[in-house]
PDB file of C-alpha atoms in Angstrom:
ATOM      1  CA  MET V   1      14.845  -9.016  -4.843  1.00 45.00           C
ATOM      2  CA  ALA V   2      17.577  -6.469  -5.423  1.00 50.00           C
ATOM      3  CA  HIS V   3      18.913  -4.726  -2.343  1.00 59.00           C
ATOM      4  CA  GLY V   4      17.738  -1.143  -2.260  1.00 80.00           C
ATOM      5  CA  ALA V   5      14.486  -1.746  -4.162  1.00 92.00           C
ATOM      6  CA  PRO V   6      11.921   0.912  -3.180  1.00 95.00           C
ATOM      7  CA  ILE V   7       9.395  -1.711  -2.038  1.00 96.00           C
ATOM      8  CA  GLN V   8      10.656  -4.824  -0.280  1.00 95.00           C
ATOM      9  CA  ASN V   9       9.374  -7.937   1.490  1.00 95.00           C
ATOM     10  CA  LEU V  10       6.532  -8.515  -0.957  1.00 96.00           C
ATOM     11  CA  ASP V  11       5.162 -11.356   1.161  1.00 95.00           C
ATOM     12  CA  SER V  12       4.693  -9.355   4.360  1.00 96.00           C
ATOM     13  CA  ILE V  13       2.845  -6.353   5.768  1.00 98.00           C
ATOM     14  CA  ASP V  14       5.313  -3.535   6.520  1.00 98.00           C
ATOM     15  CA  ILE V  15       3.283  -1.727   9.210  1.00 97.00           C
ATOM     16  CA  ILE V  16      -0.248  -2.217  10.506  1.00 98.00           C
ATOM     17  CA  GLY V  17      -2.078  -0.141  13.063  1.00 97.00           C
ATOM     18  CA  ALA V  18      -5.460  -0.839  14.605  1.00 97.00           C
ATOM     19  CA  ARG V  19      -7.956   2.022  14.673  1.00 96.00           C
ATOM     20  CA  ASN V  20      -9.668   2.799  17.973  1.00 95.00           C
ATOM     21  CA  GLU V  21     -13.087   2.660  16.286  1.00 91.00           C
ATOM     22  CA  GLY V  22     -12.298  -0.621  14.501  1.00 92.00           C
ATOM     23  CA  GLY V  23     -10.529  -1.312  11.258  1.00 95.00           C
ATOM     24  CA  ALA V  24      -6.891  -0.709  10.444  1.00 98.00           C
ATOM     25  CA  ASP V  25      -4.353   1.297   8.503  1.00 98.00           C
ATOM     26  CA  LEU V  26      -1.794  -0.788   6.621  1.00 98.00           C
ATOM     27  CA  THR V  27       1.348   0.968   5.450  1.00 98.00           C
ATOM     28  CA  ILE V  28       3.532   0.095   2.490  1.00 97.00           C
ATOM     29  CA  VAL V  29       6.961   1.626   3.080  1.00 96.00           C
ATOM     30  CA  VAL V  30       8.421   3.070  -0.126  1.00 95.00           C
ATOM     31  CA  SER V  31      12.008   3.749   0.934  1.00 92.00           C
ATOM     32  CA  SER V  32      13.437   5.089  -2.329  1.00 93.00           C
ATOM     33  CA  ALA V  33      12.073   6.711  -5.470  1.00 91.00           C
ATOM     34  CA  LEU V  34       9.514   4.746  -7.473  1.00 94.00           C
ATOM     35  CA  ASN V  35      10.215   5.342 -11.143  1.00 95.00           C
ATOM     36  CA  ALA V  36       8.117   4.504 -14.199  1.00 96.00           C
ATOM     37  CA  SER V  37       9.985   1.265 -14.944  1.00 96.00           C
ATOM     38  CA  PRO V  38       7.992  -1.946 -15.391  1.00 97.00           C
ATOM     39  CA  GLU V  39       9.970  -3.440 -12.469  1.00 96.00           C
ATOM     40  CA  HIS V  40       8.860  -0.714 -10.066  1.00 96.00           C
ATOM     41  CA  GLN V  41       5.261  -0.894 -11.283  1.00 97.00           C
ATOM     42  CA  LYS V  42       5.296  -4.671 -10.702  1.00 97.00           C
ATOM     43  CA  LEU V  43       6.736  -4.219  -7.185  1.00 96.00           C
ATOM     44  CA  LEU V  44       3.907  -1.872  -6.309  1.00 97.00           C
ATOM     45  CA  LEU V  45       1.185  -4.062  -7.813  1.00 98.00           C
ATOM     46  CA  ASP V  46       2.532  -7.234  -6.209  1.00 98.00           C
ATOM     47  CA  LYS V  47       2.775  -5.628  -2.764  1.00 98.00           C
ATOM     48  CA  LEU V  48      -0.692  -4.115  -3.094  1.00 98.00           C
ATOM     49  CA  GLU V  49      -2.121  -7.473  -4.158  1.00 98.00           C
ATOM     50  CA  GLY V  50      -0.696  -9.073  -1.006  1.00 98.00           C
ATOM     51  CA  TYR V  51      -2.188  -6.384   1.206  1.00 98.00           C
ATOM     52  CA  LEU V  52      -5.613  -6.676  -0.422  1.00 98.00           C
ATOM     53  CA  GLY V  53      -5.484 -10.436  -0.072  1.00 98.00           C
ATOM     54  CA  TYR V  54      -4.719 -10.151   3.645  1.00 98.00           C
ATOM     55  CA  VAL V  55      -7.500  -7.608   4.249  1.00 98.00           C
ATOM     56  CA  ASN V  56     -10.017 -10.181   3.027  1.00 98.00           C
ATOM     57  CA  THR V  57      -8.918 -13.063   5.253  1.00 98.00           C
ATOM     58  CA  PRO V  58     -10.775 -14.436   8.281  1.00 98.00           C
ATOM     59  CA  ASP V  59      -7.688 -13.631  10.385  1.00 97.00           C
ATOM     60  CA  PHE V  60      -7.911  -9.940   9.481  1.00 98.00           C
ATOM     61  CA  ALA V  61     -11.652  -9.830  10.233  1.00 97.00           C
ATOM     62  CA  ALA V  62     -11.124 -11.567  13.576  1.00 97.00           C
ATOM     63  CA  GLU V  63      -8.526  -9.023  14.676  1.00 96.00           C
ATOM     64  CA  PHE V  64      -9.749  -5.783  13.078  1.00 97.00           C
ATOM     65  CA  GLY V  65     -13.421  -6.379  12.223  1.00 96.00           C
ATOM     66  CA  ILE V  66     -15.184  -6.803   8.890  1.00 96.00           C
ATOM     67  CA  PRO V  67     -13.184  -4.804   6.326  1.00 98.00           C
ATOM     68  CA  SER V  68     -14.659  -1.990   4.261  1.00 98.00           C
ATOM     69  CA  PRO V  69     -13.128   1.039   2.505  1.00 98.00           C
ATOM     70  CA  ASP V  70     -14.297   3.241   5.400  1.00 97.00           C
ATOM     71  CA  ARG V  71     -12.544   1.062   7.969  1.00 98.00           C
ATOM     72  CA  VAL V  72      -9.390  -0.039   6.134  1.00 98.00           C
ATOM     73  CA  CYS V  73      -6.819   2.177   4.419  1.00 98.00           C
ATOM     74  CA  ILE V  74      -3.663   1.108   2.625  1.00 98.00           C
ATOM     75  CA  VAL V  75      -1.158   3.939   2.894  1.00 98.00           C
ATOM     76  CA  LEU V  76       1.844   4.239   0.592  1.00 97.00           C
ATOM     77  CA  ALA V  77       4.429   6.049   2.711  1.00 96.00           C
ATOM     78  CA  CYS V  78       6.754   7.598   0.125  1.00 94.00           C
ATOM     79  CA  TYR V  79      10.039   9.064   1.306  1.00 90.00           C
ATOM     80  CA  HIS V  80      10.823  10.255  -2.235  1.00 90.00           C
ATOM     81  CA  SER V  81       8.303  11.733  -4.660  1.00 90.00           C
ATOM     82  CA  PRO V  82       6.994   8.977  -6.976  1.00 92.00           C
ATOM     83  CA  ASP V  83       7.175   9.362 -10.743  1.00 95.00           C
ATOM     84  CA  PRO V  84       3.948  10.768 -12.282  1.00 96.00           C
ATOM     85  CA  VAL V  85       3.414   7.408 -14.030  1.00 96.00           C
ATOM     86  CA  ILE V  86       3.379   5.714 -10.617  1.00 96.00           C
ATOM     87  CA  LEU V  87       0.946   8.302  -9.259  1.00 95.00           C
ATOM     88  CA  ARG V  88      -1.425   7.577 -12.165  1.00 97.00           C
ATOM     89  CA  LEU V  89      -1.070   3.838 -11.515  1.00 97.00           C
ATOM     90  CA  ILE V  90      -1.949   4.356  -7.845  1.00 96.00           C
ATOM     91  CA  GLU V  91      -4.991   6.387  -8.874  1.00 96.00           C
ATOM     92  CA  LYS V  92      -6.129   3.531 -11.135  1.00 97.00           C
ATOM     93  CA  CYS V  93      -5.568   1.041  -8.298  1.00 97.00           C
ATOM     94  CA  SER V  94      -7.975   2.929  -6.054  1.00 97.00           C
ATOM     95  CA  ALA V  95     -11.018   1.228  -7.646  1.00 97.00           C
ATOM     96  CA  TRP V  96      -9.312  -2.169  -7.223  1.00 98.00           C
ATOM     97  CA  ALA V  97      -8.729  -1.418  -3.546  1.00 98.00           C
ATOM     98  CA  GLN V  98     -12.357  -0.283  -3.056  1.00 98.00           C
ATOM     99  CA  LYS V  99     -13.643  -3.523  -4.606  1.00 98.00           C
ATOM    100  CA  ASN V 100     -11.460  -5.375  -2.104  1.00 98.00           C
ATOM    101  CA  ASN V 101     -12.700  -3.548   1.007  1.00 98.00           C
ATOM    102  CA  ALA V 102      -9.950  -0.950   1.379  1.00 98.00           C
ATOM    103  CA  SER V 103      -9.182   2.634   0.478  1.00 98.00           C
ATOM    104  CA  LEU V 104      -5.795   3.709  -0.860  1.00 98.00           C
ATOM    105  CA  ARG V 105      -3.800   6.873  -0.292  1.00 96.00           C
ATOM    106  CA  VAL V 106      -0.299   8.234  -0.741  1.00 95.00           C
ATOM    107  CA  GLU V 107       1.535  10.038   2.045  1.00 94.00           C
ATOM    108  CA  ASN V 108       4.458  12.118   0.907  1.00 89.00           C
ATOM    109  CA  ARG V 109       7.027  11.907   3.679  1.00 82.00           C
ATOM    110  CA  THR V 110       9.787  13.784   1.896  1.00 73.00           C
ATOM    111  CA  ARG V 111      11.665  16.298   3.977  1.00 62.00           C
ATOM    112  CA  ALA V 112      12.209  19.878   2.902  1.00 53.00           C
ATOM    113  CA  GLY V 113      15.686  21.229   3.149  1.00 43.00           C
TER     114      GLY V 113
END
């Protein structure tokens, strides 16, 4: 993978945090701007596929409990505003996430100034 790609380490979970009430939040770190290019769309889809696969493993259930969209959220932590095409893609992926026992949301972590 090219150095400086907005989503890296496609085969690993960037950040995971257990919820006090059970379940977990899994964060995908998006370190630079996601543009509308097919390459960036594929990065996002591939990373999301890996996260959804992990959520549905016995290992995940053993550590965080039985997954469901109410108990598991995949968070895209964006440090640069994503292209509108990417935002539409994320919106479409929400149903995919729900069918795979997770919810999906974007957190805009851009800094003003």
